[in-house]
Short mmCIF file of C-alpha atoms in Angstrom, two decimals:
data_model
loop_
_atom_site.label_atom_id
_atom_site.label_comp_id
_atom_site.label_asym_id
_atom_site.label_seq_id
_atom_site.Cartn_x
_atom_site.Cartn_y
_atom_site.Cartn_z
CA MET A 1 182.16 157.03 50.60
CA ILE A 2 181.16 153.72 49.39
CA GLN A 3 181.48 152.76 53.32
CA GLU A 4 178.88 155.09 53.82
CA LEU A 5 176.75 154.05 50.73
CA VAL A 6 176.59 150.49 52.47
CA GLY A 7 175.98 151.34 55.35
CA SER A 8 173.06 153.52 54.60
CA LEU A 9 171.75 150.69 52.68
CA VAL A 10 172.10 148.30 55.56
CA ALA A 11 170.21 150.60 57.89
CA ALA A 12 167.15 151.15 55.10
CA GLY A 13 166.91 147.51 55.26
CA VAL A 14 166.97 146.53 58.48
CA ALA A 15 164.36 149.15 58.89
CA GLY A 16 162.70 148.12 56.15
CA LEU A 17 162.32 144.56 57.60
CA VAL A 18 161.41 145.93 61.09
CA GLY A 19 158.64 147.76 59.40
CA LEU A 20 157.79 144.78 57.18
CA SER A 21 157.50 142.58 60.57
CA ALA A 22 155.19 144.83 62.45
CA ALA A 23 152.84 145.51 59.00
CA ALA A 24 152.78 142.00 58.45
CA ARG A 25 149.85 139.63 59.59
CA VAL A 26 148.98 135.98 59.05
CA VAL A 27 145.11 134.93 59.33
CA LYS A 28 144.65 130.95 59.65
CA GLN A 29 142.32 129.07 58.00
CA TYR A 30 139.14 129.14 61.02
CA GLU A 31 139.70 133.05 61.52
CA ARG A 32 139.00 136.06 59.78
CA GLY A 33 140.52 139.36 60.61
CA VAL A 34 138.63 142.43 61.41
CA VAL A 35 140.78 145.77 60.80
CA PHE A 36 140.18 148.97 62.62
CA ARG A 37 141.95 152.10 61.46
CA PHE A 38 141.90 154.83 64.00
CA GLY A 39 139.08 152.91 65.68
CA GLN A 40 137.13 152.77 62.44
CA LEU A 41 136.13 149.46 60.67
CA LEU A 42 138.09 149.27 57.47
CA GLY A 43 136.27 147.20 54.70
CA SER A 44 135.28 143.79 55.05
CA PRO A 45 137.37 141.26 57.17
CA ARG A 46 140.36 139.96 56.02
CA PRO A 47 140.44 136.47 54.70
CA PRO A 48 142.71 133.64 55.84
CA GLY A 49 146.54 134.06 54.77
CA PHE A 50 149.04 136.59 54.98
CA THR A 51 147.88 139.92 55.09
CA LEU A 52 149.75 143.59 55.72
CA ILE A 53 148.16 146.69 57.79
CA VAL A 54 149.62 150.11 58.57
CA PRO A 55 151.81 149.95 61.52
CA MET A 56 150.83 152.23 64.37
CA VAL A 57 147.56 153.39 62.30
CA ASP A 58 145.44 149.83 61.76
CA ARG A 59 145.04 147.70 64.63
CA MET A 60 143.13 143.87 63.60
CA HIS A 61 141.31 141.10 65.86
CA LYS A 62 141.24 137.64 65.13
CA VAL A 63 137.73 136.02 64.91
CA ASN A 64 137.65 132.52 65.41
CA MET A 65 134.82 131.14 63.16
CA GLN A 66 134.82 127.57 64.55
CA ILE A 67 131.46 126.09 65.99
CA VAL A 68 131.89 126.70 70.01
CA THR A 69 130.85 124.30 72.41
CA LEU A 70 129.26 126.43 75.91
CA PRO A 71 128.18 124.28 78.47
CA ILE A 72 125.06 126.07 80.51
CA PRO A 73 125.30 125.85 84.31
CA ALA A 74 122.65 123.85 85.68
CA GLN A 75 119.54 125.76 86.27
CA GLU A 76 116.75 125.04 89.05
CA GLY A 77 113.15 125.56 88.69
CA ILE A 78 109.65 124.59 89.02
CA THR A 79 107.73 123.18 86.44
CA ARG A 80 104.29 124.01 85.32
CA ASP A 81 102.99 120.72 87.33
CA ASN A 82 105.30 122.04 90.81
CA VAL A 83 107.99 120.01 90.54
CA THR A 84 111.49 120.95 91.53
CA VAL A 85 114.00 120.05 89.15
CA ARG A 86 117.43 120.92 87.97
CA VAL A 87 118.30 121.26 84.38
CA ASP A 88 121.90 121.36 82.45
CA ALA A 89 122.18 121.73 78.98
CA VAL A 90 124.99 122.54 76.15
CA VAL A 91 124.41 125.30 73.45
CA TYR A 92 126.42 124.64 70.24
CA PHE A 93 126.90 128.28 68.54
CA LYS A 94 129.46 129.81 66.08
CA VAL A 95 129.97 133.31 64.53
CA VAL A 96 128.75 133.91 61.02
CA ASP A 97 129.82 137.53 61.00
CA ALA A 98 132.82 138.66 62.16
CA ALA A 99 132.45 142.48 62.20
CA ASN A 100 128.44 142.11 64.28
CA ALA A 101 130.22 139.88 66.70
CA LEU A 102 132.99 142.22 67.51
CA ILE A 103 130.80 145.73 66.77
CA GLN A 104 127.17 144.62 68.19
CA VAL A 105 128.00 143.14 71.37
CA GLU A 106 130.92 143.50 73.96
CA ASP A 107 131.79 139.78 74.56
CA TYR A 108 129.64 137.37 72.35
CA ARG A 109 130.59 134.52 74.41
CA PHE A 110 129.14 135.42 77.48
CA ALA A 111 126.19 137.12 75.73
CA VAL A 112 125.15 134.04 74.58
CA SER A 113 126.07 132.17 77.66
CA GLN A 114 123.83 134.23 79.64
CA MET A 115 120.98 134.32 77.23
CA ALA A 116 121.07 130.42 77.36
CA GLN A 117 120.63 130.16 81.11
CA THR A 118 117.37 132.58 81.09
CA SER A 119 116.12 130.98 77.83
CA LEU A 120 116.30 127.46 79.66
CA ARG A 121 115.09 128.70 83.25
CA SER A 122 112.06 129.86 80.78
CA ILE A 123 111.45 126.65 79.34
CA ILE A 124 111.42 124.75 82.79
CA GLY A 125 108.84 126.67 83.70
CA LYS A 126 106.65 126.42 80.60
CA SER A 127 107.18 122.16 80.40
CA ASP A 128 105.60 119.33 82.49
CA LEU A 129 107.85 117.10 84.15
CA ASP A 130 106.96 114.26 81.49
CA ASP A 131 108.08 116.32 78.75
CA LEU A 132 111.34 117.09 80.75
CA LEU A 133 111.62 113.56 80.71
CA SER A 134 110.38 112.09 77.46
CA ASN A 135 110.08 115.06 75.05
CA ARG A 136 113.19 116.66 75.21
CA GLU A 137 113.73 117.12 71.05
CA LYS A 138 110.62 119.33 70.99
CA LEU A 139 112.17 121.21 74.06
CA ASN A 140 115.14 121.39 72.62
CA GLN A 141 113.99 122.96 69.47
CA GLY A 142 112.04 125.61 71.50
CA LEU A 143 115.25 126.29 73.44
CA GLU A 144 117.06 126.59 70.35
CA LEU A 145 114.58 129.30 69.33
CA MET A 146 114.45 131.26 72.33
CA ILE A 147 118.38 131.53 71.93
CA ASP A 148 118.71 132.20 68.29
CA SER A 149 116.68 134.86 67.90
CA PRO A 150 118.65 137.71 69.74
CA ALA A 151 121.92 136.15 68.24
CA ILE A 152 120.94 136.72 64.82
CA GLY A 153 121.73 140.38 65.62
CA TRP A 154 125.19 139.80 67.24
CA GLY A 155 126.39 137.59 64.26
CA VAL A 156 126.50 134.64 65.98
CA GLN A 157 124.23 131.56 64.80
CA ILE A 158 122.96 128.94 67.36
CA ASP A 159 123.77 125.32 65.80
CA ARG A 160 122.43 123.03 68.49
CA VAL A 161 121.05 122.88 71.83
CA GLU A 162 120.69 119.80 73.81
CA ILE A 163 119.50 119.38 77.47
CA LYS A 164 122.22 117.26 78.82
CA ASP A 165 120.62 116.11 82.48
CA VAL A 166 117.39 116.62 84.67
CA SER A 167 117.91 116.11 88.49
CA LEU A 168 115.08 114.98 90.59
CA PRO A 169 114.08 115.15 94.40
CA ASP A 170 114.93 111.58 96.09
CA THR A 171 110.94 111.71 96.86
CA MET A 172 110.08 112.55 93.25
CA LYS A 173 112.30 109.68 92.13
CA ARG A 174 110.76 106.83 94.78
CA SER A 175 107.40 107.65 93.47
CA MET A 176 108.42 107.52 89.83
CA ALA A 177 109.77 103.99 90.68
CA ARG A 178 106.49 102.93 92.24
CA GLN A 179 104.49 104.20 89.60
CA ALA A 180 106.91 102.43 87.04
CA GLU A 181 106.74 99.03 89.01
CA ALA A 182 102.98 99.20 89.16
CA ASP A 183 102.67 99.53 85.49
CA ARG A 184 105.05 96.75 85.10
CA GLU A 185 102.74 94.60 87.24
CA ARG A 186 99.69 95.94 85.44
CA ARG A 187 101.51 94.57 82.21
CA ALA A 188 102.38 91.35 83.78
CA ARG A 189 99.12 90.58 84.75
CA ILE A 190 97.48 91.03 81.96
CA ILE A 191 99.93 89.18 79.86
CA ASN A 192 99.07 86.10 82.22
CA ALA A 193 95.49 86.45 82.08
CA ASP A 194 96.09 86.43 78.35
CA ALA A 195 98.10 83.65 78.93
CA GLU A 196 95.60 81.90 80.94
CA LEU A 197 92.82 82.47 77.91
CA GLN A 198 94.71 81.01 75.41
CA ALA A 199 95.45 78.28 77.64
CA SER A 200 91.69 77.42 78.34
CA LYS A 201 90.69 77.16 75.38
CA LYS A 202 93.68 74.68 74.24
CA LEU A 203 92.52 72.42 77.41
CA ALA A 204 88.90 73.10 75.84
CA GLU A 205 89.84 71.60 72.51
CA ALA A 206 91.83 69.15 74.40
CA ALA A 207 89.04 67.83 76.53
CA GLY A 208 86.95 67.86 73.65
CA VAL A 209 89.16 64.98 71.87
CA MET A 210 89.54 63.15 74.93
CA SER A 211 85.66 63.06 75.35
CA ASP A 212 85.63 61.38 72.01
CA GLN A 213 88.26 58.83 72.97
CA PRO A 214 87.94 57.50 76.88
CA ALA A 215 91.28 55.85 76.39
CA ALA A 216 92.97 59.55 76.30
CA LEU A 217 92.34 60.14 79.33
CA GLN A 218 93.85 57.09 81.11
CA LEU A 219 97.02 57.77 79.18
CA ARG A 220 97.40 61.03 80.29
CA LEU A 221 97.03 60.08 83.60
CA LEU A 222 99.97 57.69 83.00
CA GLN A 223 102.06 60.10 81.97
CA THR A 224 101.50 62.46 84.75
CA VAL A 225 102.27 59.22 86.99
CA VAL A 226 105.63 58.83 85.25
CA ALA A 227 106.01 62.68 85.66
CA VAL A 228 105.79 62.61 89.11
CA ALA A 229 107.41 59.52 89.91
CA ALA A 230 110.61 60.77 87.86
CA GLU A 231 110.75 63.60 90.18
CA LYS A 232 110.14 62.07 93.76
CA ASN A 233 110.46 58.36 94.05
CA SER A 234 108.96 58.09 97.40
CA THR A 235 105.68 59.80 96.13
CA LEU A 236 102.82 57.21 95.20
CA VAL A 237 100.14 58.55 93.13
CA LEU A 238 96.85 56.97 92.85
CA PRO A 239 94.53 58.42 90.16
CA PHE A 240 90.88 58.88 91.10
CA PRO A 241 88.42 58.73 88.27
CA VAL A 242 86.29 62.04 88.15
CA GLU A 243 83.48 60.03 87.11
CA LEU A 244 83.51 58.01 90.27
CA LEU A 245 82.73 61.22 91.92
CA ARG A 246 79.68 61.96 89.51
CA PHE A 247 78.27 58.87 90.39
CA LEU A 248 78.63 59.15 94.04
CA GLU A 249 77.04 62.73 93.86
CA ARG A 250 74.12 61.93 91.71
CA ALA A 251 73.25 58.74 93.87
CA ALA A 252 73.42 60.81 97.05
CA GLN A 253 70.78 63.62 95.46
CA PRO A 254 67.77 60.71 95.49
CA GLU A 255 68.92 59.62 99.25
CA THR A 256 68.38 63.23 100.53
CA ALA A 257 65.24 63.87 98.93
CA ALA A 258 63.72 60.59 100.21
CA GLY A 259 64.96 61.89 103.76
CA HIS A 260 62.76 65.19 103.19
CA ASP A 261 59.32 63.19 102.62
CA GLU A 262 59.72 61.04 105.21
CA ALA A 263 60.70 64.12 107.52
CA GLY A 264 57.37 65.29 106.01
CA ALA A 265 55.27 62.31 107.40
CA HIS A 266 56.43 62.62 111.02
CA PRO A 267 53.53 61.64 113.39
CA ALA A 268 53.87 64.49 115.21
CA ALA A 269 53.62 66.67 111.86
CA ALA A 270 50.32 64.35 111.25
CA TYR A 271 48.75 64.69 114.65
CA ARG A 272 48.95 68.70 114.14
CA ALA A 273 47.86 68.31 111.07
CA GLU A 274 44.93 66.31 111.70
CA ALA A 275 44.07 68.79 115.46
CA VAL A 276 44.13 71.32 112.87
CA ALA A 277 41.77 70.17 110.38
CA ALA A 278 39.14 69.18 113.12
CA ALA A 279 39.21 72.81 114.52
CA HIS A 280 38.34 74.19 111.20
CA ARG A 281 35.35 71.95 110.71
CA ALA A 282 34.01 72.53 114.18
CA GLU A 283 33.65 76.47 113.45
CA ALA A 284 32.76 75.93 109.50
CA VAL A 285 29.71 73.44 110.34
CA GLU A 286 26.94 75.56 112.30
CA PRO A 287 23.62 73.50 113.94
CA PRO A 288 20.09 74.61 112.06
CA ALA A 289 17.92 76.92 113.69
CA PRO A 290 14.87 74.69 115.81
CA THR A 291 11.27 74.92 114.49
CA PRO A 292 8.29 75.53 116.83
CA GLU A 293 7.69 72.02 116.56
CA ALA A 294 10.70 71.12 117.98
CA VAL A 295 10.37 73.01 121.23
CA ARG A 296 7.13 71.24 122.02
CA PRO A 297 6.89 68.74 125.05
CA PRO A 298 7.05 65.31 123.54
CA ALA A 299 4.09 62.90 123.84
CA PRO A 300 3.71 60.13 126.33
CA GLY A 301 4.07 57.71 123.49
CA ARG A 302 6.73 59.42 121.74
CA ASP A 303 8.67 59.28 125.39
CA ALA A 304 8.98 55.53 125.20
CA LEU A 305 9.40 54.98 121.57
CA GLN A 306 12.51 57.50 122.00
CA SER A 307 13.68 55.68 124.70
CA SER A 308 13.45 52.50 123.25
CA GLU A 309 16.14 53.64 120.72
CA PRO A 310 19.67 52.81 121.54
CA GLU A 311 21.42 56.51 121.90
CA PRO A 312 24.09 56.96 119.49
CA VAL A 313 27.72 56.15 120.63
CA PRO A 314 30.22 58.77 119.92
CA ALA A 315 33.42 57.70 117.69
CA PRO A 316 36.49 57.47 119.82
CA VAL A 317 39.00 60.55 118.78
CA ARG A 318 42.51 60.05 118.90
CA GLU A 319 44.08 62.56 121.05
CA ALA A 320 47.18 64.13 120.57
CA PRO A 321 50.11 64.49 123.03
CA PRO A 322 50.01 67.44 124.68
CA GLU A 323 52.95 68.93 123.31
CA LEU A 324 51.71 68.77 119.76
CA TRP A 325 48.51 70.34 120.68
CA PRO A 326 47.53 73.04 118.26
CA ASP A 327 47.26 76.59 119.54
CA PRO A 328 43.87 77.87 120.50
CA ALA A 329 42.18 79.53 118.00
CA PRO A 330 39.85 82.59 118.59
CA PRO A 331 35.98 81.45 118.95
CA ALA A 332 34.20 82.04 115.71
CA SER A 333 31.50 84.52 116.13
CA ARG A 334 28.03 82.66 115.17
CA THR A 335 24.56 82.65 117.01
CA PRO A 336 24.06 81.19 119.68
CA THR A 337 21.15 78.03 119.52
CA PRO A 338 17.74 78.02 121.63
CA GLN A 339 19.06 75.47 123.82
CA GLU A 340 22.45 77.41 124.75
CA ASP A 341 20.61 80.40 125.15
CA PRO A 342 16.93 80.20 126.59
CA SER A 343 15.66 83.55 126.00
CA ARG A 344 16.25 83.20 122.10
CA ALA A 345 13.63 80.15 122.02
CA PRO A 346 9.83 81.40 120.47
CA GLN A 347 7.30 81.96 122.92
CA ARG A 348 4.40 79.10 122.99
CA ASN A 349 1.15 80.53 122.89
CA PRO A 350 -1.23 79.46 125.51
CA ALA A 351 -4.24 79.46 123.29
CA ARG A 352 -2.89 76.88 121.06
CA ALA A 353 -1.90 74.09 124.16
CA PRO A 354 -3.63 70.69 123.68
#
């Protein structure tokens, strides 16, 4: 009898241990236990620690509450300025409501991954290439908002989204390299020009000081000679004063002016000028019109007197060489004299004949 009682007690103990092991559950610190009884949610998720469920009736699912790092595969798209790029990113999220993460969505990890890829393609099409390269912080915030909006209903919170890398075509890389090189060259030229400006101001100040003390220029020349001789001993430097060059330039100016004056007084030019002046004088002077007394025949006594008077000798005219003769001037329109045209002489009245 006692043996049967002991056997039953042992059997009950073993059955109790088996049932306890089947009902006992341990929830870790970073997990939450969601219990379903006959497929229906039972209360709130179980906290970390030791918990019991009804075997064969309850089923518990453990949900990880840690931050999950989910890489987004590289997505290829065209930016707003028509540049083809490949962008990959990473999403950091965590579950804040274990019950909704199991009930509202089938697989919250896969759902977050697909939403992140779609949002990344959308953000690529809305952005410029410069924004993808230099303004990533703003794009990260926009991408986080696009993913977080539907994830809130799934019991998932997006902690952070980061764009990792932007891959560009080789042609675009070369173009950007040339642009960067041109920009660096521009800045280098600006810096050199600024340095030249500052150096010119300092040199102007130094020239002002040296003009007050002429000996300072000689000392500067000697320093230059010493510097050149220290580098190349076979080179001989002879300083040539600038004042001597200026003196020679001023001396050459009067000689040039004198040469121009002598060229203006050339004999050929003088002959040409004299011939032109004589032609103008002959055109300007016209003989006076004859009077009636001038056309009368001279008296016998007057002829003797006139013949006795010596005839005026014309002054010799210096004739220029043929190659210096002036161009023939057109004849001036003037009235012919009675000696040149007899028809224009006044008619003699026969009644008044002597």
